[in-house]
PDB file of C-alpha atoms in Angstrom:
ATOM      1  CA  MET A   1     -49.344 -15.073 -13.764  1.00 35.00           C
ATOM      2  CA  THR A   2     -46.455 -14.814 -11.471  1.00 40.00           C
ATOM      3  CA  ILE A   3     -43.008 -15.912 -12.764  1.00 42.00           C
ATOM      4  CA  GLN A   4     -40.991 -17.972 -10.145  1.00 42.00           C
ATOM      5  CA  LEU A   5     -37.324 -16.811 -10.432  1.00 58.00           C
ATOM      6  CA  ARG A   6     -34.605 -19.252  -9.906  1.00 67.00           C
ATOM      7  CA  PRO A   7     -32.880 -18.531  -6.624  1.00 77.00           C
ATOM      8  CA  ARG A   8     -29.435 -17.334  -6.876  1.00 82.00           C
ATOM      9  CA  HIS A   9     -27.851 -19.224  -3.987  1.00 88.00           C
ATOM     10  CA  PRO A  10     -30.231 -22.142  -3.236  1.00 88.00           C
ATOM     11  CA  GLU A  11     -27.547 -23.826  -1.197  1.00 85.00           C
ATOM     12  CA  LYS A  12     -27.352 -20.929   1.027  1.00 89.00           C
ATOM     13  CA  ALA A  13     -31.108 -20.481   1.834  1.00 86.00           C
ATOM     14  CA  HIS A  14     -31.116 -22.385   4.875  1.00 88.00           C
ATOM     15  CA  LYS A  15     -28.299 -20.658   6.386  1.00 89.00           C
ATOM     16  CA  ALA A  16     -28.846 -18.046   9.242  1.00 89.00           C
ATOM     17  CA  ASP A  17     -28.187 -14.539   8.398  1.00 93.00           C
ATOM     18  CA  SER A  18     -24.941 -12.846   9.268  1.00 92.00           C
ATOM     19  CA  ALA A  19     -24.794  -9.049   9.733  1.00 91.00           C
ATOM     20  CA  ILE A  20     -22.746  -7.336   7.223  1.00 92.00           C
ATOM     21  CA  PRO A  21     -20.478  -4.960   9.153  1.00 92.00           C
ATOM     22  CA  ARG A  22     -19.954  -1.334   7.975  1.00 92.00           C
ATOM     23  CA  LYS A  23     -16.901  -1.052   5.559  1.00 92.00           C
ATOM     24  CA  PRO A  24     -14.017   1.061   7.056  1.00 92.00           C
ATOM     25  CA  LYS A  25     -13.000   4.087   4.958  1.00 91.00           C
ATOM     26  CA  TRP A  26     -10.064   2.484   3.407  1.00 88.00           C
ATOM     27  CA  ILE A  27     -12.811  -0.014   1.705  1.00 88.00           C
ATOM     28  CA  ARG A  28     -15.299   2.479   0.395  1.00 73.00           C
ATOM     29  CA  LYS A  29     -15.061   3.521  -3.322  1.00 66.00           C
ATOM     30  CA  LYS A  30     -16.871   6.217  -5.150  1.00 67.00           C
ATOM     31  CA  LYS A  31     -19.283   4.998  -7.993  1.00 66.00           C
ATOM     32  CA  ILE A  32     -17.728   5.574 -11.341  1.00 65.00           C
ATOM     33  CA  GLU A  33     -19.910   5.691 -14.327  1.00 68.00           C
ATOM     34  CA  SER A  34     -18.373   7.288 -17.299  1.00 67.00           C
ATOM     35  CA  ALA A  35     -19.208   7.112 -20.958  1.00 73.00           C
ATOM     36  CA  GLU A  36     -16.397   4.510 -21.375  1.00 70.00           C
ATOM     37  CA  TYR A  37     -18.204   2.478 -18.595  1.00 70.00           C
ATOM     38  CA  TYR A  38     -21.312   2.360 -20.460  1.00 69.00           C
ATOM     39  CA  GLU A  39     -19.634   1.738 -23.723  1.00 72.00           C
ATOM     40  CA  THR A  40     -17.923  -1.397 -22.136  1.00 69.00           C
ATOM     41  CA  ARG A  41     -21.194  -2.639 -20.667  1.00 70.00           C
ATOM     42  CA  LYS A  42     -22.953  -1.996 -23.943  1.00 76.00           C
ATOM     43  CA  LEU A  43     -20.179  -4.134 -25.713  1.00 70.00           C
ATOM     44  CA  MET A  44     -20.601  -7.032 -23.283  1.00 70.00           C
ATOM     45  CA  ARG A  45     -24.411  -7.047 -23.957  1.00 76.00           C
ATOM     46  CA  GLU A  46     -23.875  -6.824 -27.715  1.00 74.00           C
ATOM     47  CA  HIS A  47     -21.627  -9.853 -27.783  1.00 71.00           C
ATOM     48  CA  ASP A  48     -23.934 -11.653 -25.180  1.00 74.00           C
ATOM     49  CA  LEU A  49     -20.864 -12.092 -22.706  1.00 69.00           C
ATOM     50  CA  ALA A  50     -20.890 -12.396 -18.980  1.00 68.00           C
ATOM     51  CA  THR A  51     -18.380 -10.871 -16.854  1.00 67.00           C
ATOM     52  CA  VAL A  52     -17.038 -11.799 -13.576  1.00 60.00           C
ATOM     53  CA  CYS A  53     -17.146  -8.050 -12.675  1.00 59.00           C
ATOM     54  CA  GLU A  54     -20.961  -8.061 -12.585  1.00 63.00           C
ATOM     55  CA  GLU A  55     -21.518 -11.697 -11.426  1.00 56.00           C
ATOM     56  CA  ALA A  56     -19.176 -11.581  -8.488  1.00 57.00           C
ATOM     57  CA  ALA A  57     -20.276  -7.890  -7.609  1.00 61.00           C
ATOM     58  CA  CYS A  58     -16.570  -6.578  -7.750  1.00 65.00           C
ATOM     59  CA  PRO A  59     -16.111  -3.395  -6.082  1.00 65.00           C
ATOM     60  CA  ASN A  60     -13.643  -2.134  -8.739  1.00 59.00           C
ATOM     61  CA  ILE A  61     -15.951  -2.487 -11.682  1.00 65.00           C
ATOM     62  CA  GLY A  62     -16.454   1.274 -12.232  1.00 63.00           C
ATOM     63  CA  GLU A  63     -12.679   1.955 -12.348  1.00 65.00           C
ATOM     64  CA  CYS A  64     -11.998  -1.059 -14.774  1.00 64.00           C
ATOM     65  CA  TRP A  65     -14.844  -0.600 -17.174  1.00 60.00           C
ATOM     66  CA  SER A  66     -14.063   3.023 -17.464  1.00 63.00           C
ATOM     67  CA  LYS A  67     -10.668   1.958 -18.734  1.00 62.00           C
ATOM     68  CA  ARG A  68     -12.451  -0.354 -21.054  1.00 59.00           C
ATOM     69  CA  HIS A  69     -11.117  -3.440 -19.107  1.00 67.00           C
ATOM     70  CA  ALA A  70     -13.633  -6.207 -18.516  1.00 70.00           C
ATOM     71  CA  THR A  71     -13.063  -9.892 -17.264  1.00 79.00           C
ATOM     72  CA  MET A  72     -14.845 -12.208 -19.453  1.00 83.00           C
ATOM     73  CA  MET A  73     -16.520 -15.164 -17.682  1.00 89.00           C
ATOM     74  CA  ILE A  74     -17.165 -17.871 -20.004  1.00 95.00           C
ATOM     75  CA  MET A  75     -19.226 -21.189 -19.951  1.00 96.00           C
ATOM     76  CA  GLY A  76     -22.355 -19.386 -18.632  1.00 92.00           C
ATOM     77  CA  GLU A  77     -23.344 -17.459 -15.489  1.00 90.00           C
ATOM     78  CA  VAL A  78     -24.313 -20.591 -13.388  1.00 93.00           C
ATOM     79  CA  CYS A  79     -21.644 -22.322 -11.426  1.00 95.00           C
ATOM     80  CA  THR A  80     -21.931 -26.050 -10.049  1.00 96.00           C
ATOM     81  CA  ARG A  81     -20.046 -25.247  -6.955  1.00 95.00           C
ATOM     82  CA  GLY A  82     -21.544 -23.393  -3.956  1.00 92.00           C
ATOM     83  CA  CYS A  83     -18.647 -21.674  -2.238  1.00 95.00           C
ATOM     84  CA  SER A  84     -19.582 -19.721   0.952  1.00 96.00           C
ATOM     85  CA  PHE A  85     -17.870 -16.550  -0.053  1.00 93.00           C
ATOM     86  CA  CYS A  86     -19.094 -16.272  -3.843  1.00 92.00           C
ATOM     87  CA  ASN A  87     -21.793 -14.164  -5.356  1.00 90.00           C
ATOM     88  CA  VAL A  88     -21.888 -16.074  -8.634  1.00 91.00           C
ATOM     89  CA  THR A  89     -25.302 -17.939  -9.286  1.00 90.00           C
ATOM     90  CA  THR A  90     -25.085 -21.695  -8.111  1.00 93.00           C
ATOM     91  CA  GLY A  91     -27.183 -24.354  -9.975  1.00 94.00           C
ATOM     92  CA  LYS A  92     -27.455 -26.640 -12.998  1.00 93.00           C
ATOM     93  CA  PRO A  93     -25.718 -24.589 -15.895  1.00 94.00           C
ATOM     94  CA  ASP A  94     -26.867 -24.523 -19.679  1.00 92.00           C
ATOM     95  CA  THR A  95     -25.112 -26.323 -22.380  1.00 95.00           C
ATOM     96  CA  LEU A  96     -21.882 -24.868 -23.627  1.00 96.00           C
ATOM     97  CA  ASP A  97     -22.185 -22.282 -26.495  1.00 95.00           C
ATOM     98  CA  ALA A  98     -19.760 -23.269 -29.274  1.00 96.00           C
ATOM     99  CA  PHE A  99     -19.674 -19.782 -30.638  1.00 96.00           C
ATOM    100  CA  GLU A 100     -18.683 -18.170 -27.383  1.00 95.00           C
ATOM    101  CA  PRO A 101     -14.898 -18.249 -27.962  1.00 96.00           C
ATOM    102  CA  GLY A 102     -15.331 -16.274 -31.220  1.00 96.00           C
ATOM    103  CA  ARG A 103     -17.549 -13.789 -29.396  1.00 93.00           C
ATOM    104  CA  VAL A 104     -14.925 -13.312 -26.704  1.00 93.00           C
ATOM    105  CA  ALA A 105     -12.356 -12.791 -29.229  1.00 95.00           C
ATOM    106  CA  ALA A 106     -14.304 -10.278 -31.080  1.00 93.00           C
ATOM    107  CA  ALA A 107     -14.958  -8.169 -27.864  1.00 90.00           C
ATOM    108  CA  VAL A 108     -11.393  -8.082 -27.045  1.00 91.00           C
ATOM    109  CA  LYS A 109     -10.625  -6.851 -30.486  1.00 92.00           C
ATOM    110  CA  LYS A 110     -13.254  -4.058 -30.223  1.00 87.00           C
ATOM    111  CA  LEU A 111     -11.892  -3.210 -26.688  1.00 86.00           C
ATOM    112  CA  GLY A 112      -8.449  -2.855 -28.048  1.00 87.00           C
ATOM    113  CA  LEU A 113      -7.056  -4.734 -25.130  1.00 87.00           C
ATOM    114  CA  ARG A 114      -3.320  -5.367 -24.601  1.00 88.00           C
ATOM    115  CA  HIS A 115      -4.028  -7.837 -21.905  1.00 91.00           C
ATOM    116  CA  VAL A 116      -7.160  -9.764 -21.218  1.00 92.00           C
ATOM    117  CA  VAL A 117      -8.322 -11.911 -18.390  1.00 92.00           C
ATOM    118  CA  ILE A 118     -10.628 -14.752 -19.156  1.00 94.00           C
ATOM    119  CA  THR A 119     -12.170 -16.567 -16.402  1.00 92.00           C
ATOM    120  CA  SER A 120     -15.011 -19.102 -16.018  1.00 95.00           C
ATOM    121  CA  VAL A 121     -17.488 -20.796 -13.688  1.00 95.00           C
ATOM    122  CA  ASP A 122     -16.829 -24.297 -12.385  1.00 96.00           C
ATOM    123  CA  ARG A 123     -18.377 -26.770 -14.707  1.00 97.00           C
ATOM    124  CA  ASP A 124     -18.395 -30.105 -12.857  1.00 97.00           C
ATOM    125  CA  ASP A 125     -21.004 -31.381 -15.088  1.00 97.00           C
ATOM    126  CA  LEU A 126     -18.631 -31.638 -18.050  1.00 97.00           C
ATOM    127  CA  GLU A 127     -16.337 -34.533 -18.515  1.00 97.00           C
ATOM    128  CA  ASP A 128     -13.272 -32.230 -18.738  1.00 98.00           C
ATOM    129  CA  GLY A 129     -14.429 -29.587 -16.537  1.00 98.00           C
ATOM    130  CA  GLY A 130     -14.612 -27.272 -19.554  1.00 98.00           C
ATOM    131  CA  ALA A 131     -10.997 -27.212 -20.201  1.00 98.00           C
ATOM    132  CA  GLU A 132     -11.305 -27.711 -24.027  1.00 98.00           C
ATOM    133  CA  HIS A 133     -13.631 -24.820 -24.211  1.00 98.00           C
ATOM    134  CA  ILE A 134     -11.294 -22.580 -22.324  1.00 98.00           C
ATOM    135  CA  ALA A 135      -8.487 -23.643 -24.698  1.00 98.00           C
ATOM    136  CA  GLN A 136     -10.555 -22.857 -27.731  1.00 98.00           C
ATOM    137  CA  THR A 137     -11.260 -19.527 -26.213  1.00 98.00           C
ATOM    138  CA  ILE A 138      -7.610 -18.933 -25.748  1.00 98.00           C
ATOM    139  CA  ARG A 139      -6.903 -19.916 -29.342  1.00 98.00           C
ATOM    140  CA  ALA A 140      -9.638 -17.705 -30.817  1.00 98.00           C
ATOM    141  CA  THR A 141      -8.671 -14.828 -28.875  1.00 97.00           C
ATOM    142  CA  ARG A 142      -5.034 -15.198 -29.928  1.00 98.00           C
ATOM    143  CA  HIS A 143      -6.056 -15.646 -33.642  1.00 98.00           C
ATOM    144  CA  GLN A 144      -8.144 -12.377 -33.761  1.00 97.00           C
ATOM    145  CA  ASN A 145      -5.634 -10.390 -31.462  1.00 96.00           C
ATOM    146  CA  PRO A 146      -2.105 -11.486 -32.089  1.00 96.00           C
ATOM    147  CA  GLY A 147      -0.662  -8.582 -30.158  1.00 95.00           C
ATOM    148  CA  THR A 148      -2.820  -9.318 -26.961  1.00 95.00           C
ATOM    149  CA  THR A 149      -1.465 -11.225 -24.031  1.00 95.00           C
ATOM    150  CA  ILE A 150      -3.839 -13.668 -22.440  1.00 96.00           C
ATOM    151  CA  GLU A 151      -4.444 -14.493 -18.910  1.00 95.00           C
ATOM    152  CA  VAL A 152      -6.873 -17.362 -17.729  1.00 97.00           C
ATOM    153  CA  LEU A 153      -8.149 -17.857 -14.372  1.00 96.00           C
ATOM    154  CA  THR A 154      -9.463 -21.524 -14.310  1.00 97.00           C
ATOM    155  CA  PRO A 155     -11.400 -23.902 -12.114  1.00 97.00           C
ATOM    156  CA  ASP A 156      -9.428 -26.727 -10.220  1.00 97.00           C
ATOM    157  CA  PHE A 157     -10.771 -29.613 -12.720  1.00 97.00           C
ATOM    158  CA  LEU A 158     -11.347 -31.641  -9.688  1.00 96.00           C
ATOM    159  CA  GLY A 159     -11.595 -35.296 -10.581  1.00 92.00           C
ATOM    160  CA  LYS A 160     -11.190 -34.547 -14.328  1.00 96.00           C
ATOM    161  CA  GLY A 161      -7.849 -36.343 -14.689  1.00 93.00           C
ATOM    162  CA  GLU A 162      -5.300 -34.657 -17.001  1.00 96.00           C
ATOM    163  CA  ALA A 163      -8.099 -32.226 -18.420  1.00 97.00           C
ATOM    164  CA  ALA A 164      -5.989 -29.184 -17.604  1.00 98.00           C
ATOM    165  CA  GLN A 165      -3.378 -30.322 -20.069  1.00 98.00           C
ATOM    166  CA  ALA A 166      -5.530 -28.969 -22.997  1.00 98.00           C
ATOM    167  CA  VAL A 167      -5.506 -25.457 -21.216  1.00 98.00           C
ATOM    168  CA  PHE A 168      -1.528 -25.607 -20.704  1.00 98.00           C
ATOM    169  CA  GLU A 169      -1.103 -26.679 -24.318  1.00 97.00           C
ATOM    170  CA  ALA A 170      -3.174 -23.631 -25.545  1.00 98.00           C
ATOM    171  CA  ALA A 171      -0.353 -21.620 -23.959  1.00 97.00           C
ATOM    172  CA  PRO A 172      -1.819 -18.607 -22.262  1.00 97.00           C
ATOM    173  CA  ASP A 173       0.731 -16.007 -21.083  1.00 97.00           C
ATOM    174  CA  VAL A 174      -0.642 -16.350 -17.485  1.00 97.00           C
ATOM    175  CA  PHE A 175      -2.163 -19.324 -15.784  1.00 98.00           C
ATOM    176  CA  ASN A 176      -4.118 -18.376 -12.662  1.00 97.00           C
ATOM    177  CA  HIS A 177      -5.943 -20.527 -10.222  1.00 98.00           C
ATOM    178  CA  ASN A 178      -6.991 -18.975  -6.862  1.00 97.00           C
ATOM    179  CA  LEU A 179      -6.403 -20.965  -3.547  1.00 98.00           C
ATOM    180  CA  GLU A 180      -9.071 -18.494  -2.224  1.00 97.00           C
ATOM    181  CA  THR A 181      -8.322 -19.143   1.650  1.00 98.00           C
ATOM    182  CA  VAL A 182      -6.084 -21.290   3.944  1.00 98.00           C
ATOM    183  CA  PRO A 183      -6.510 -25.081   4.063  1.00 98.00           C
ATOM    184  CA  ARG A 184      -8.037 -24.949   7.586  1.00 98.00           C
ATOM    185  CA  LEU A 185     -10.991 -22.995   6.276  1.00 98.00           C
ATOM    186  CA  TYR A 186     -11.706 -25.100   3.021  1.00 98.00           C
ATOM    187  CA  PRO A 187     -14.584 -26.986   4.710  1.00 97.00           C
ATOM    188  CA  ARG A 188     -16.590 -23.928   5.411  1.00 96.00           C
ATOM    189  CA  VAL A 189     -15.432 -21.537   2.552  1.00 97.00           C
ATOM    190  CA  ARG A 190     -14.561 -23.743  -0.339  1.00 97.00           C
ATOM    191  CA  PRO A 191     -16.308 -27.062   0.595  1.00 95.00           C
ATOM    192  CA  GLY A 192     -16.451 -28.384  -3.142  1.00 95.00           C
ATOM    193  CA  ALA A 193     -12.558 -28.029  -3.514  1.00 97.00           C
ATOM    194  CA  ARG A 194      -9.379 -29.509  -2.258  1.00 97.00           C
ATOM    195  CA  TYR A 195      -6.509 -27.413  -1.197  1.00 98.00           C
ATOM    196  CA  TYR A 196      -3.773 -29.651  -2.353  1.00 97.00           C
ATOM    197  CA  THR A 197      -5.516 -30.356  -5.645  1.00 97.00           C
ATOM    198  CA  SER A 198      -5.459 -26.636  -6.495  1.00 98.00           C
ATOM    199  CA  LEU A 199      -1.788 -26.416  -5.391  1.00 98.00           C
ATOM    200  CA  ARG A 200      -0.890 -29.417  -7.649  1.00 97.00           C
ATOM    201  CA  LEU A 201      -2.816 -27.658 -10.750  1.00 98.00           C
ATOM    202  CA  LEU A 202      -0.438 -24.793 -10.208  1.00 98.00           C
ATOM    203  CA  ASP A 203       2.648 -26.861  -9.923  1.00 98.00           C
ATOM    204  CA  ASP A 204       1.428 -29.057 -13.139  1.00 98.00           C
ATOM    205  CA  ALA A 205       1.162 -25.595 -15.016  1.00 98.00           C
ATOM    206  CA  LYS A 206       4.609 -24.615 -14.298  1.00 97.00           C
ATOM    207  CA  ARG A 207       5.959 -28.074 -15.015  1.00 97.00           C
ATOM    208  CA  ALA A 208       4.109 -28.129 -18.329  1.00 97.00           C
ATOM    209  CA  ASN A 209       5.690 -24.793 -19.360  1.00 96.00           C
ATOM    210  CA  PRO A 210       8.410 -23.337 -17.200  1.00 95.00           C
ATOM    211  CA  GLN A 211       8.122 -20.032 -19.173  1.00 94.00           C
ATOM    212  CA  LEU A 212       4.465 -19.753 -18.298  1.00 96.00           C
ATOM    213  CA  PHE A 213       3.594 -17.181 -15.432  1.00 97.00           C
ATOM    214  CA  THR A 214       1.652 -18.721 -12.815  1.00 98.00           C
ATOM    215  CA  LYS A 215      -0.438 -16.943 -10.422  1.00 97.00           C
ATOM    216  CA  SER A 216      -2.893 -17.425  -7.401  1.00 98.00           C
ATOM    217  CA  GLY A 217      -4.734 -15.344  -4.797  1.00 97.00           C
ATOM    218  CA  ILE A 218      -6.394 -15.490  -1.531  1.00 98.00           C
ATOM    219  CA  MET A 219      -8.764 -13.443   0.562  1.00 97.00           C
ATOM    220  CA  VAL A 220      -8.258 -12.403   4.105  1.00 98.00           C
ATOM    221  CA  GLY A 221     -11.025 -11.696   6.592  1.00 98.00           C
ATOM    222  CA  LEU A 222     -12.643 -14.990   6.677  1.00 98.00           C
ATOM    223  CA  GLY A 223     -11.028 -16.182   9.842  1.00 98.00           C
ATOM    224  CA  GLU A 224      -7.391 -16.864   9.038  1.00 98.00           C
ATOM    225  CA  THR A 225      -4.307 -15.889  11.005  1.00 98.00           C
ATOM    226  CA  LEU A 226      -1.041 -14.230   9.755  1.00 98.00           C
ATOM    227  CA  ASP A 227       0.788 -17.691  10.426  1.00 98.00           C
ATOM    228  CA  ASP A 228      -1.995 -19.342   8.095  1.00 98.00           C
ATOM    229  CA  VAL A 229      -1.242 -16.787   5.402  1.00 98.00           C
ATOM    230  CA  ARG A 230       2.429 -17.329   5.623  1.00 98.00           C
ATOM    231  CA  GLN A 231       2.093 -21.115   5.328  1.00 98.00           C
ATOM    232  CA  VAL A 232      -0.023 -20.598   2.049  1.00 98.00           C
ATOM    233  CA  MET A 233       2.752 -18.396   0.753  1.00 98.00           C
ATOM    234  CA  ASP A 234       5.412 -20.929   1.433  1.00 98.00           C
ATOM    235  CA  ASP A 235       3.212 -23.736  -0.312  1.00 98.00           C
ATOM    236  CA  LEU A 236       2.715 -21.531  -3.550  1.00 98.00           C
ATOM    237  CA  ARG A 237       6.452 -20.866  -3.695  1.00 98.00           C
ATOM    238  CA  ALA A 238       6.990 -24.539  -3.329  1.00 98.00           C
ATOM    239  CA  ALA A 239       4.748 -24.974  -6.405  1.00 98.00           C
ATOM    240  CA  GLN A 240       6.866 -22.146  -8.125  1.00 97.00           C
ATOM    241  CA  VAL A 241       3.962 -19.662  -8.336  1.00 98.00           C
ATOM    242  CA  ASP A 242       5.225 -16.449  -9.645  1.00 97.00           C
ATOM    243  CA  PHE A 243       2.505 -13.775  -8.675  1.00 97.00           C
ATOM    244  CA  LEU A 244       0.392 -13.532  -5.612  1.00 97.00           C
ATOM    245  CA  THR A 245      -2.562 -11.455  -5.019  1.00 96.00           C
ATOM    246  CA  VAL A 246      -4.237 -10.813  -1.477  1.00 97.00           C
ATOM    247  CA  GLY A 247      -7.420  -8.952  -1.093  1.00 95.00           C
ATOM    248  CA  GLN A 248     -10.050  -8.258   1.669  1.00 96.00           C
ATOM    249  CA  TYR A 249     -13.111 -10.527   1.691  1.00 96.00           C
ATOM    250  CA  LEU A 250     -16.307  -8.488   1.350  1.00 93.00           C
ATOM    251  CA  GLN A 251     -19.586 -10.344   2.257  1.00 94.00           C
ATOM    252  CA  PRO A 252     -21.953 -10.211  -0.525  1.00 91.00           C
ATOM    253  CA  THR A 253     -25.193 -10.929   1.352  1.00 93.00           C
ATOM    254  CA  PRO A 254     -26.151 -11.882   4.956  1.00 95.00           C
ATOM    255  CA  LYS A 255     -26.472 -15.514   3.725  1.00 94.00           C
ATOM    256  CA  HIS A 256     -22.627 -15.629   2.751  1.00 95.00           C
ATOM    257  CA  HIS A 257     -19.638 -16.333   4.881  1.00 96.00           C
ATOM    258  CA  PRO A 258     -19.424 -13.792   7.673  1.00 96.00           C
ATOM    259  CA  ILE A 259     -16.656 -11.214   7.749  1.00 96.00           C
ATOM    260  CA  ASP A 260     -14.250 -12.185  10.521  1.00 97.00           C
ATOM    261  CA  ARG A 261     -12.502  -8.716  10.481  1.00 97.00           C
ATOM    262  CA  PHE A 262     -11.146  -6.020   8.123  1.00 97.00           C
ATOM    263  CA  TRP A 263      -7.297  -6.137   7.756  1.00 98.00           C
ATOM    264  CA  SER A 264      -5.749  -2.710   7.658  1.00 97.00           C
ATOM    265  CA  PRO A 265      -3.761  -1.096   5.073  1.00 96.00           C
ATOM    266  CA  GLU A 266      -0.599  -1.477   7.217  1.00 98.00           C
ATOM    267  CA  GLU A 267      -1.349  -5.213   7.483  1.00 98.00           C
ATOM    268  CA  PHE A 268      -1.624  -5.533   3.771  1.00 97.00           C
ATOM    269  CA  ALA A 269       1.706  -3.726   3.374  1.00 97.00           C
ATOM    270  CA  GLN A 270       3.123  -6.185   5.758  1.00 98.00           C
ATOM    271  CA  LEU A 271       1.719  -9.115   3.756  1.00 98.00           C
ATOM    272  CA  GLU A 272       3.343  -7.753   0.550  1.00 97.00           C
ATOM    273  CA  GLN A 273       6.762  -7.224   2.422  1.00 98.00           C
ATOM    274  CA  ILE A 274       6.609 -10.882   3.633  1.00 98.00           C
ATOM    275  CA  ALA A 275       5.587 -12.185   0.153  1.00 98.00           C
ATOM    276  CA  ARG A 276       8.356 -10.410  -1.692  1.00 97.00           C
ATOM    277  CA  ALA A 277      10.892 -11.901   0.711  1.00 98.00           C
ATOM    278  CA  LYS A 278       9.734 -15.223   0.110  1.00 98.00           C
ATOM    279  CA  GLY A 279      10.475 -14.921  -3.572  1.00 97.00           C
ATOM    280  CA  PHE A 280       7.304 -14.045  -5.466  1.00 97.00           C
ATOM    281  CA  LEU A 281       8.315 -12.137  -8.796  1.00 97.00           C
ATOM    282  CA  HIS A 282       5.253  -9.695  -8.017  1.00 95.00           C
ATOM    283  CA  VAL A 283       2.766  -9.244  -5.482  1.00 96.00           C
ATOM    284  CA  SER A 284      -0.460  -7.255  -5.144  1.00 95.00           C
ATOM    285  CA  ALA A 285      -1.795  -6.961  -1.555  1.00 96.00           C
ATOM    286  CA  THR A 286      -4.288  -4.179  -0.724  1.00 94.00           C
ATOM    287  CA  PRO A 287      -7.689  -4.299   0.556  1.00 93.00           C
ATOM    288  CA  LEU A 288      -9.380  -3.867  -2.838  1.00 90.00           C
ATOM    289  CA  THR A 289      -7.045  -6.200  -4.770  1.00 89.00           C
ATOM    290  CA  ARG A 290      -8.661  -8.694  -7.025  1.00 84.00           C
ATOM    291  CA  SER A 291      -7.416 -11.323  -9.281  1.00 80.00           C
ATOM    292  CA  SER A 292      -7.877  -9.153 -12.429  1.00 75.00           C
ATOM    293  CA  PHE A 293      -7.552  -5.631 -10.955  1.00 70.00           C
ATOM    294  CA  HIS A 294      -4.963  -3.729 -12.771  1.00 75.00           C
ATOM    295  CA  ALA A 295      -3.935  -7.065 -14.580  1.00 80.00           C
ATOM    296  CA  ASP A 296      -2.354  -5.317 -17.512  1.00 80.00           C
ATOM    297  CA  GLU A 297      -0.085  -3.232 -15.408  1.00 86.00           C
ATOM    298  CA  ASP A 298       0.706  -6.269 -13.213  1.00 88.00           C
ATOM    299  CA  PHE A 299       1.690  -8.268 -16.228  1.00 86.00           C
ATOM    300  CA  ALA A 300       4.132  -5.642 -17.350  1.00 89.00           C
ATOM    301  CA  ALA A 301       5.634  -5.540 -13.905  1.00 91.00           C
ATOM    302  CA  LEU A 302       5.812  -9.317 -13.699  1.00 91.00           C
ATOM    303  CA  LYS A 303       7.636  -9.501 -17.042  1.00 91.00           C
ATOM    304  CA  GLU A 304      10.066  -6.871 -15.903  1.00 93.00           C
ATOM    305  CA  ALA A 305      10.743  -8.584 -12.574  1.00 93.00           C
ATOM    306  CA  ARG A 306      11.558 -11.922 -14.345  1.00 93.00           C
ATOM    307  CA  GLN A 307      14.034 -10.087 -16.721  1.00 91.00           C
ATOM    308  CA  MET A 308      15.674  -8.383 -13.721  1.00 90.00           C
ATOM    309  CA  ALA A 309      15.864 -11.856 -11.950  1.00 88.00           C
ATOM    310  CA  LEU A 310      17.367 -13.434 -15.032  1.00 88.00           C
ATOM    311  CA  ALA A 311      20.039 -10.561 -15.159  1.00 88.00           C
ATOM    312  CA  LYS A 312      21.097 -11.177 -11.664  1.00 83.00           C
ATOM    313  CA  GLY A 313      21.222 -14.910 -12.302  1.00 78.00           C
ATOM    314  CA  ILE A 314      18.541 -15.785  -9.806  1.00 66.00           C
TER     315      ILE A 314
END
């Protein structure tokens, strides 16, 4: 009997293929598979946990897992959205696992993480978009790991009212929500989301707790211009976002959004310079920057930048 596997991206099946261009030399990375890499993978399997590292085909997985850093992806492996850039499976998710927060907390303890990033799929099928489940995961992780700082990368909770308040009240150390791209490209890149809803979420997080670090990221190479990116930076600073990440979009399959172009390392350096001049406390802008790449080092830099700003009376 032949088993029919559920297609990973059913919403993209009708789309014409787009050729995936050869990556320039500054994008290519050597495959890293150390003993620590396999130990991290084994630990994720033992605790029945998904990681965005695998599901989103992150190019940095070898480096991160070899340092025993893995970004937990909670609420299942199936997303209710169908963003044109994303490699996470789209479809109808399973019911929430009430024991997942405890498993995440136990994995963080075994990995000995000083800083952990917890992200999730979009769960538009849930009344609160999964906000309470995220909050429970924060609380469970903090209970088992009181010395670990916690960063959450959340959905936008579109149409879920005040659901995000549950996440704010759980008091993560960093609240991250990615804008992903410039507003002009939302209809094609992030059709299930609204640019100003995402901005408002980041602004609400800072208003709920001014001491909370807020963070957001975008990709370049989707068809945006430098002026588009500058405007996004201004919008994020108006929402008092502290930390900006900018990375190169890499096309997962021929059915995904085509790459418009590869931005050069020099252009990324320019983006970092522009962002710092606009007042972000910390900026990571490189071709291989991803939301959780080097998150522990970035969090340390973020705290130091805030202390320096306070000392200067900024």
